[in-house]
PDB file of C-alpha atoms in Angstrom:
ATOM      1  CA  GLY A 110      82.995 -35.837 -27.106  1.00 75.00           C
ATOM      2  CA  GLN A 111      81.343 -33.127 -25.085  1.00 85.00           C
ATOM      3  CA  ASN A 112      83.335 -30.108 -24.077  1.00 91.00           C
ATOM      4  CA  ILE A 113      82.820 -26.819 -22.296  1.00 96.00           C
ATOM      5  CA  ASP A 114      85.591 -24.238 -22.237  1.00 96.00           C
ATOM      6  CA  GLN A 115      85.943 -21.290 -19.897  1.00 97.00           C
ATOM      7  CA  PRO A 116      88.980 -19.235 -18.907  1.00 97.00           C
ATOM      8  CA  THR A 117      90.581 -20.589 -15.766  1.00 96.00           C
ATOM      9  CA  GLU A 118      90.991 -17.288 -13.997  1.00 97.00           C
ATOM     10  CA  MET A 119      90.183 -13.597 -14.506  1.00 98.00           C
ATOM     11  CA  THR A 120      90.997 -10.487 -12.520  1.00 98.00           C
ATOM     12  CA  ALA A 121      88.941  -7.294 -12.439  1.00 97.00           C
ATOM     13  CA  THR A 122      88.679  -4.110 -10.388  1.00 97.00           C
ATOM     14  CA  GLU A 123      85.905  -3.228  -7.956  1.00 97.00           C
ATOM     15  CA  GLY A 124      83.270  -1.105  -9.686  1.00 97.00           C
ATOM     16  CA  ALA A 125      84.262  -2.249 -13.165  1.00 97.00           C
ATOM     17  CA  ILE A 126      82.609  -4.615 -15.679  1.00 98.00           C
ATOM     18  CA  VAL A 127      83.821  -8.112 -16.532  1.00 98.00           C
ATOM     19  CA  GLN A 128      82.709 -10.602 -19.181  1.00 98.00           C
ATOM     20  CA  ILE A 129      83.253 -14.328 -18.649  1.00 98.00           C
ATOM     21  CA  ASN A 130      83.046 -16.389 -21.832  1.00 98.00           C
ATOM     22  CA  CYS A 131      81.931 -19.966 -22.290  1.00 98.00           C
ATOM     23  CA  THR A 132      82.088 -22.044 -25.470  1.00 98.00           C
ATOM     24  CA  TYR A 133      80.530 -25.455 -25.744  1.00 97.00           C
ATOM     25  CA  GLN A 134      80.338 -28.519 -27.953  1.00 96.00           C
ATOM     26  CA  THR A 135      77.677 -30.922 -26.740  1.00 93.00           C
ATOM     27  CA  SER A 136      75.413 -33.630 -28.097  1.00 89.00           C
ATOM     28  CA  GLY A 137      72.264 -31.596 -28.302  1.00 90.00           C
ATOM     29  CA  PHE A 138      71.297 -28.473 -26.432  1.00 92.00           C
ATOM     30  CA  ASN A 139      68.443 -27.840 -24.029  1.00 87.00           C
ATOM     31  CA  GLY A 140      69.694 -24.750 -22.304  1.00 91.00           C
ATOM     32  CA  LEU A 141      72.736 -23.179 -20.689  1.00 94.00           C
ATOM     33  CA  PHE A 142      73.172 -22.321 -17.030  1.00 94.00           C
ATOM     34  CA  TRP A 143      75.501 -20.090 -15.080  1.00 96.00           C
ATOM     35  CA  TYR A 144      76.207 -20.838 -11.438  1.00 96.00           C
ATOM     36  CA  GLN A 145      78.253 -18.927  -8.876  1.00 97.00           C
ATOM     37  CA  GLN A 146      80.379 -20.819  -6.377  1.00 95.00           C
ATOM     38  CA  HIS A 147      82.201 -19.187  -3.487  1.00 94.00           C
ATOM     39  CA  ALA A 148      85.216 -21.058  -2.145  1.00 91.00           C
ATOM     40  CA  GLY A 149      84.168 -24.012  -0.020  1.00 86.00           C
ATOM     41  CA  GLU A 150      80.475 -23.488  -0.726  1.00 89.00           C
ATOM     42  CA  ALA A 151      77.883 -25.043  -3.013  1.00 89.00           C
ATOM     43  CA  PRO A 152      77.099 -23.626  -6.471  1.00 93.00           C
ATOM     44  CA  THR A 153      74.126 -21.266  -6.590  1.00 93.00           C
ATOM     45  CA  PHE A 154      71.986 -20.633  -9.665  1.00 92.00           C
ATOM     46  CA  LEU A 155      72.492 -17.352 -11.516  1.00 94.00           C
ATOM     47  CA  SER A 156      70.878 -17.621 -14.948  1.00 93.00           C
ATOM     48  CA  TYR A 157      69.395 -19.837 -17.624  1.00 92.00           C
ATOM     49  CA  ASN A 158      69.368 -19.225 -21.392  1.00 94.00           C
ATOM     50  CA  VAL A 159      67.675 -21.417 -23.962  1.00 92.00           C
ATOM     51  CA  LEU A 160      66.988 -18.868 -26.725  1.00 93.00           C
ATOM     52  CA  ASP A 161      69.514 -16.587 -28.403  1.00 96.00           C
ATOM     53  CA  GLY A 162      69.961 -13.187 -26.881  1.00 96.00           C
ATOM     54  CA  LEU A 163      70.598 -11.384 -23.658  1.00 96.00           C
ATOM     55  CA  GLU A 164      68.920 -12.058 -20.319  1.00 93.00           C
ATOM     56  CA  GLU A 165      69.386  -9.327 -17.733  1.00 94.00           C
ATOM     57  CA  LYS A 166      69.042  -9.763 -13.987  1.00 90.00           C
ATOM     58  CA  GLY A 167      70.197  -6.791 -11.994  1.00 94.00           C
ATOM     59  CA  ARG A 168      73.980  -6.455 -12.162  1.00 96.00           C
ATOM     60  CA  PHE A 169      74.303  -9.792 -13.964  1.00 97.00           C
ATOM     61  CA  SER A 170      73.434 -10.506 -17.609  1.00 97.00           C
ATOM     62  CA  SER A 171      73.870 -13.673 -19.643  1.00 97.00           C
ATOM     63  CA  PHE A 172      74.059 -13.944 -23.426  1.00 98.00           C
ATOM     64  CA  LEU A 173      73.619 -16.956 -25.686  1.00 98.00           C
ATOM     65  CA  SER A 174      74.374 -17.668 -29.350  1.00 98.00           C
ATOM     66  CA  ARG A 175      73.362 -21.235 -30.171  1.00 96.00           C
ATOM     67  CA  SER A 176      74.766 -21.088 -33.722  1.00 96.00           C
ATOM     68  CA  LYS A 177      78.196 -20.189 -32.335  1.00 96.00           C
ATOM     69  CA  GLY A 178      78.041 -22.473 -29.300  1.00 97.00           C
ATOM     70  CA  TYR A 179      78.855 -19.458 -27.181  1.00 97.00           C
ATOM     71  CA  SER A 180      77.668 -17.730 -24.051  1.00 98.00           C
ATOM     72  CA  TYR A 181      78.942 -15.032 -21.772  1.00 98.00           C
ATOM     73  CA  LEU A 182      78.162 -13.819 -18.294  1.00 98.00           C
ATOM     74  CA  LEU A 183      78.463 -10.065 -17.807  1.00 98.00           C
ATOM     75  CA  LEU A 184      78.937  -8.667 -14.325  1.00 98.00           C
ATOM     76  CA  LYS A 185      78.565  -4.925 -13.837  1.00 97.00           C
ATOM     77  CA  GLU A 186      79.489  -2.645 -10.927  1.00 97.00           C
ATOM     78  CA  LEU A 187      81.702  -5.343  -9.486  1.00 98.00           C
ATOM     79  CA  GLN A 188      81.741  -5.775  -5.732  1.00 97.00           C
ATOM     80  CA  MET A 189      84.292  -7.606  -3.603  1.00 97.00           C
ATOM     81  CA  LYS A 190      81.653 -10.243  -2.787  1.00 96.00           C
ATOM     82  CA  ASP A 191      81.571 -11.170  -6.498  1.00 97.00           C
ATOM     83  CA  SER A 192      84.941 -12.875  -6.025  1.00 97.00           C
ATOM     84  CA  ALA A 193      84.000 -16.489  -6.734  1.00 97.00           C
ATOM     85  CA  SER A 194      84.125 -19.180  -9.375  1.00 97.00           C
ATOM     86  CA  TYR A 195      81.577 -18.968 -12.173  1.00 98.00           C
ATOM     87  CA  LEU A 196      80.475 -22.266 -13.682  1.00 97.00           C
ATOM     88  CA  CYS A 197      78.957 -22.674 -17.129  1.00 97.00           C
ATOM     89  CA  ALA A 198      76.822 -25.792 -17.666  1.00 95.00           C
ATOM     90  CA  VAL A 199      74.902 -27.064 -20.697  1.00 94.00           C
ATOM     91  CA  LEU A 200      71.866 -29.345 -20.636  1.00 88.00           C
ATOM     92  CA  ASP A 201      72.461 -31.879 -23.394  1.00 86.00           C
ATOM     93  CA  SER A 202      70.060 -33.960 -25.475  1.00 84.00           C
ATOM     94  CA  ASN A 203      69.683 -36.461 -22.609  1.00 78.00           C
ATOM     95  CA  TYR A 204      68.850 -33.622 -20.202  1.00 77.00           C
ATOM     96  CA  GLN A 205      72.153 -34.165 -18.435  1.00 81.00           C
ATOM     97  CA  LEU A 206      74.130 -31.155 -17.272  1.00 87.00           C
ATOM     98  CA  ILE A 207      77.640 -30.944 -18.714  1.00 91.00           C
ATOM     99  CA  TRP A 208      79.812 -28.673 -16.575  1.00 94.00           C
ATOM    100  CA  GLY A 209      82.763 -26.470 -17.377  1.00 95.00           C
ATOM    101  CA  ALA A 210      85.682 -26.346 -14.954  1.00 95.00           C
ATOM    102  CA  GLY A 211      84.702 -22.846 -13.853  1.00 96.00           C
ATOM    103  CA  THR A 212      86.304 -19.414 -14.045  1.00 97.00           C
ATOM    104  CA  LYS A 213      87.835 -18.062 -10.861  1.00 97.00           C
ATOM    105  CA  LEU A 214      87.120 -14.331 -10.700  1.00 98.00           C
ATOM    106  CA  ILE A 215      89.387 -12.226  -8.507  1.00 97.00           C
ATOM    107  CA  ILE A 216      88.188  -8.722  -7.648  1.00 97.00           C
ATOM    108  CA  LYS A 217      90.803  -6.170  -6.615  1.00 96.00           C
ATOM    109  CA  PRO A 218      90.015  -2.922  -4.774  1.00 94.00           C
TER     110      PRO A 218
ATOM    111  CA  ASP B 119      61.995 -25.426   3.862  1.00 55.00           C
ATOM    112  CA  THR B 120      65.675 -25.022   4.702  1.00 72.00           C
ATOM    113  CA  GLY B 121      66.977 -26.133   1.332  1.00 91.00           C
ATOM    114  CA  VAL B 122      69.139 -29.162   0.584  1.00 94.00           C
ATOM    115  CA  SER B 123      70.888 -30.590   3.648  1.00 95.00           C
ATOM    116  CA  GLN B 124      73.948 -32.813   3.619  1.00 96.00           C
ATOM    117  CA  ASP B 125      75.552 -34.716   6.445  1.00 96.00           C
ATOM    118  CA  PRO B 126      78.302 -34.919   7.514  1.00 97.00           C
ATOM    119  CA  ARG B 127      79.912 -31.725   6.266  1.00 95.00           C
ATOM    120  CA  HIS B 128      83.385 -33.136   6.731  1.00 96.00           C
ATOM    121  CA  LYS B 129      84.646 -36.707   6.939  1.00 97.00           C
ATOM    122  CA  ILE B 130      88.214 -37.860   7.438  1.00 97.00           C
ATOM    123  CA  THR B 131      88.806 -41.565   7.051  1.00 97.00           C
ATOM    124  CA  LYS B 132      91.580 -44.042   6.516  1.00 97.00           C
ATOM    125  CA  ARG B 133      92.062 -45.795   3.217  1.00 97.00           C
ATOM    126  CA  GLY B 134      90.012 -48.975   3.030  1.00 97.00           C
ATOM    127  CA  GLN B 135      87.210 -47.795   5.304  1.00 98.00           C
ATOM    128  CA  ASN B 136      83.616 -47.363   4.195  1.00 98.00           C
ATOM    129  CA  VAL B 137      81.869 -43.992   4.371  1.00 98.00           C
ATOM    130  CA  THR B 138      78.249 -42.957   3.946  1.00 98.00           C
ATOM    131  CA  PHE B 139      76.853 -39.526   3.145  1.00 98.00           C
ATOM    132  CA  ARG B 140      73.258 -38.447   3.545  1.00 98.00           C
ATOM    133  CA  CYS B 141      71.288 -35.892   1.563  1.00 97.00           C
ATOM    134  CA  ASP B 142      67.870 -34.443   2.395  1.00 96.00           C
ATOM    135  CA  PRO B 143      66.518 -32.640  -0.681  1.00 95.00           C
ATOM    136  CA  ILE B 144      63.925 -29.885  -0.867  1.00 93.00           C
ATOM    137  CA  SER B 145      60.743 -31.714   0.031  1.00 90.00           C
ATOM    138  CA  GLU B 146      58.740 -30.921  -3.101  1.00 87.00           C
ATOM    139  CA  HIS B 147      61.590 -31.737  -5.480  1.00 88.00           C
ATOM    140  CA  ASN B 148      61.347 -35.028  -7.319  1.00 87.00           C
ATOM    141  CA  ARG B 149      64.880 -35.316  -8.689  1.00 90.00           C
ATOM    142  CA  LEU B 150      68.013 -35.824  -6.649  1.00 94.00           C
ATOM    143  CA  TYR B 151      71.555 -35.769  -7.994  1.00 94.00           C
ATOM    144  CA  TRP B 152      74.958 -36.698  -6.615  1.00 96.00           C
ATOM    145  CA  TYR B 153      78.057 -34.972  -7.920  1.00 96.00           C
ATOM    146  CA  ARG B 154      81.722 -35.081  -7.015  1.00 96.00           C
ATOM    147  CA  GLN B 155      83.909 -31.990  -7.236  1.00 95.00           C
ATOM    148  CA  THR B 156      87.647 -31.563  -6.846  1.00 93.00           C
ATOM    149  CA  LEU B 157      89.535 -28.295  -6.542  1.00 89.00           C
ATOM    150  CA  GLY B 158      89.483 -26.204  -9.695  1.00 88.00           C
ATOM    151  CA  GLN B 159      87.026 -28.451 -11.489  1.00 91.00           C
ATOM    152  CA  GLY B 160      83.335 -28.347 -12.189  1.00 92.00           C
ATOM    153  CA  PRO B 161      80.954 -30.878 -10.630  1.00 93.00           C
ATOM    154  CA  GLU B 162      81.310 -34.420 -12.001  1.00 92.00           C
ATOM    155  CA  PHE B 163      78.033 -36.321 -12.360  1.00 92.00           C
ATOM    156  CA  LEU B 164      77.746 -39.519 -10.316  1.00 95.00           C
ATOM    157  CA  THR B 165      74.091 -40.549 -10.357  1.00 95.00           C
ATOM    158  CA  TYR B 166      70.543 -39.271 -10.138  1.00 92.00           C
ATOM    159  CA  PHE B 167      67.125 -40.375  -8.930  1.00 93.00           C
ATOM    160  CA  GLN B 168      63.644 -39.450  -9.995  1.00 89.00           C
ATOM    161  CA  ASN B 169      61.530 -40.135  -6.939  1.00 88.00           C
ATOM    162  CA  GLU B 170      62.873 -43.483  -5.657  1.00 88.00           C
ATOM    163  CA  ALA B 171      64.118 -44.761  -9.021  1.00 89.00           C
ATOM    164  CA  GLN B 172      67.818 -44.495  -9.831  1.00 89.00           C
ATOM    165  CA  LEU B 173      67.656 -43.494 -13.492  1.00 88.00           C
ATOM    166  CA  GLU B 174      71.297 -43.090 -14.384  1.00 86.00           C
ATOM    167  CA  LYS B 175      74.714 -43.848 -13.001  1.00 88.00           C
ATOM    168  CA  SER B 176      77.940 -42.528 -14.466  1.00 89.00           C
ATOM    169  CA  ARG B 177      79.828 -45.133 -16.476  1.00 83.00           C
ATOM    170  CA  LEU B 178      82.993 -43.809 -14.866  1.00 77.00           C
ATOM    171  CA  LEU B 179      81.704 -44.663 -11.403  1.00 81.00           C
ATOM    172  CA  SER B 180      83.439 -47.501  -9.626  1.00 86.00           C
ATOM    173  CA  ASP B 181      81.440 -50.426  -8.222  1.00 92.00           C
ATOM    174  CA  ARG B 182      82.604 -49.248  -4.812  1.00 95.00           C
ATOM    175  CA  PHE B 183      80.056 -46.423  -5.039  1.00 95.00           C
ATOM    176  CA  SER B 184      76.393 -47.069  -4.385  1.00 95.00           C
ATOM    177  CA  ALA B 185      73.461 -44.761  -3.820  1.00 95.00           C
ATOM    178  CA  GLU B 186      69.950 -45.278  -2.573  1.00 94.00           C
ATOM    179  CA  ARG B 187      66.850 -43.187  -2.200  1.00 94.00           C
ATOM    180  CA  PRO B 188      64.338 -45.235  -0.239  1.00 88.00           C
ATOM    181  CA  LYS B 189      60.770 -43.935  -0.431  1.00 85.00           C
ATOM    182  CA  GLY B 190      61.871 -41.111  -2.715  1.00 83.00           C
ATOM    183  CA  SER B 191      62.863 -38.820   0.137  1.00 89.00           C
ATOM    184  CA  PHE B 192      66.420 -38.632   1.508  1.00 95.00           C
ATOM    185  CA  SER B 193      69.312 -40.316  -0.264  1.00 97.00           C
ATOM    186  CA  THR B 194      72.543 -41.956   0.862  1.00 97.00           C
ATOM    187  CA  LEU B 195      75.802 -42.322  -1.027  1.00 97.00           C
ATOM    188  CA  GLU B 196      78.124 -45.051   0.210  1.00 97.00           C
ATOM    189  CA  ILE B 197      81.745 -45.477  -0.782  1.00 97.00           C
ATOM    190  CA  GLN B 198      83.258 -48.830   0.101  1.00 97.00           C
ATOM    191  CA  ARG B 199      86.993 -49.500   0.562  1.00 97.00           C
ATOM    192  CA  THR B 200      87.868 -45.839   0.149  1.00 97.00           C
ATOM    193  CA  GLU B 201      90.976 -44.827  -1.776  1.00 96.00           C
ATOM    194  CA  GLN B 202      92.959 -41.603  -1.615  1.00 96.00           C
ATOM    195  CA  GLY B 203      91.612 -40.672  -5.048  1.00 95.00           C
ATOM    196  CA  ASP B 204      88.121 -40.551  -3.548  1.00 96.00           C
ATOM    197  CA  SER B 205      89.052 -37.404  -1.632  1.00 97.00           C
ATOM    198  CA  ALA B 206      86.713 -34.711  -2.936  1.00 96.00           C
ATOM    199  CA  MET B 207      83.624 -32.674  -2.169  1.00 96.00           C
ATOM    200  CA  TYR B 208      80.462 -34.717  -2.648  1.00 97.00           C
ATOM    201  CA  LEU B 209      77.581 -32.488  -3.654  1.00 96.00           C
ATOM    202  CA  CYS B 210      73.906 -33.328  -3.587  1.00 97.00           C
ATOM    203  CA  ALA B 211      71.398 -31.318  -5.586  1.00 95.00           C
ATOM    204  CA  SER B 212      67.670 -31.505  -6.132  1.00 93.00           C
ATOM    205  CA  SER B 213      65.274 -30.126  -8.708  1.00 89.00           C
ATOM    206  CA  LEU B 214      61.647 -30.089  -9.666  1.00 83.00           C
ATOM    207  CA  VAL B 215      61.290 -31.375 -13.200  1.00 74.00           C
ATOM    208  CA  GLY B 216      59.098 -29.022 -15.164  1.00 61.00           C
ATOM    209  CA  THR B 217      60.099 -25.807 -13.420  1.00 51.00           C
ATOM    210  CA  PHE B 218      61.351 -24.654 -16.804  1.00 55.00           C
ATOM    211  CA  SER B 219      60.293 -26.455 -19.929  1.00 47.00           C
ATOM    212  CA  GLY B 220      62.933 -29.110 -20.529  1.00 44.00           C
ATOM    213  CA  ALA B 221      65.266 -27.653 -17.927  1.00 52.00           C
ATOM    214  CA  ASN B 222      66.623 -28.531 -14.531  1.00 70.00           C
ATOM    215  CA  VAL B 223      67.443 -25.730 -12.133  1.00 84.00           C
ATOM    216  CA  LEU B 224      69.477 -27.449  -9.473  1.00 89.00           C
ATOM    217  CA  THR B 225      69.577 -26.409  -5.837  1.00 91.00           C
ATOM    218  CA  PHE B 226      72.755 -27.678  -4.248  1.00 93.00           C
ATOM    219  CA  GLY B 227      73.511 -28.656  -0.700  1.00 94.00           C
ATOM    220  CA  ALA B 228      76.621 -27.348   1.039  1.00 92.00           C
ATOM    221  CA  GLY B 229      78.470 -30.573   0.287  1.00 95.00           C
ATOM    222  CA  SER B 230      80.276 -33.272   2.231  1.00 96.00           C
ATOM    223  CA  ARG B 231      84.044 -32.993   2.079  1.00 96.00           C
ATOM    224  CA  LEU B 232      85.826 -36.346   2.190  1.00 97.00           C
ATOM    225  CA  THR B 233      89.500 -36.721   3.019  1.00 97.00           C
ATOM    226  CA  VAL B 234      90.985 -40.186   2.697  1.00 97.00           C
ATOM    227  CA  LEU B 235      94.322 -40.595   4.454  1.00 96.00           C
TER     228      LEU B 235
END
């Protein structure tokens, strides 16, 4: 079967750095996405990785290792507005997105 | 373009009633998806269209669910004889195939929250 695993919840302090991990087992791989979802709102696109390595976008970076079936999202200089759920999703061989359950990130002052 | 619009934002209905949700995608996008999401879970795929053609429907989807996309523009999702287990957020998303090679970057609407009493 297809499976994406993320921690259910993480807590971090304002101004700090946090890394949210995602491991996946899917039938084929055509890229991995990270989305941010604030409570009661729609997911919004953060990043896309299809090759191994680190993609940096401002305070957010995303890393991919295809051989390990592993990705992480790194958030630096955390702000209170970063409190949200972070969803990992993999595009499988049929170009269907397989979603993780999301990681709820709680930022404390 | 104001993004992906969904209507209504909230719907409360009694068990056994039919409900219909509407989605207006980004006008230049050719793919439209419907997802269902419950609290603490990721989006669950329901169905998707490329232009007006419905290309895939989840095998887990009950026959009570039907979706249309006439003329390849807006889409409707109808749930017949609603059950309490249908209570969820129904998300619509659209994408332009080919934005990234082999990828789909989805733009989501704000969702339609259904509560079945």
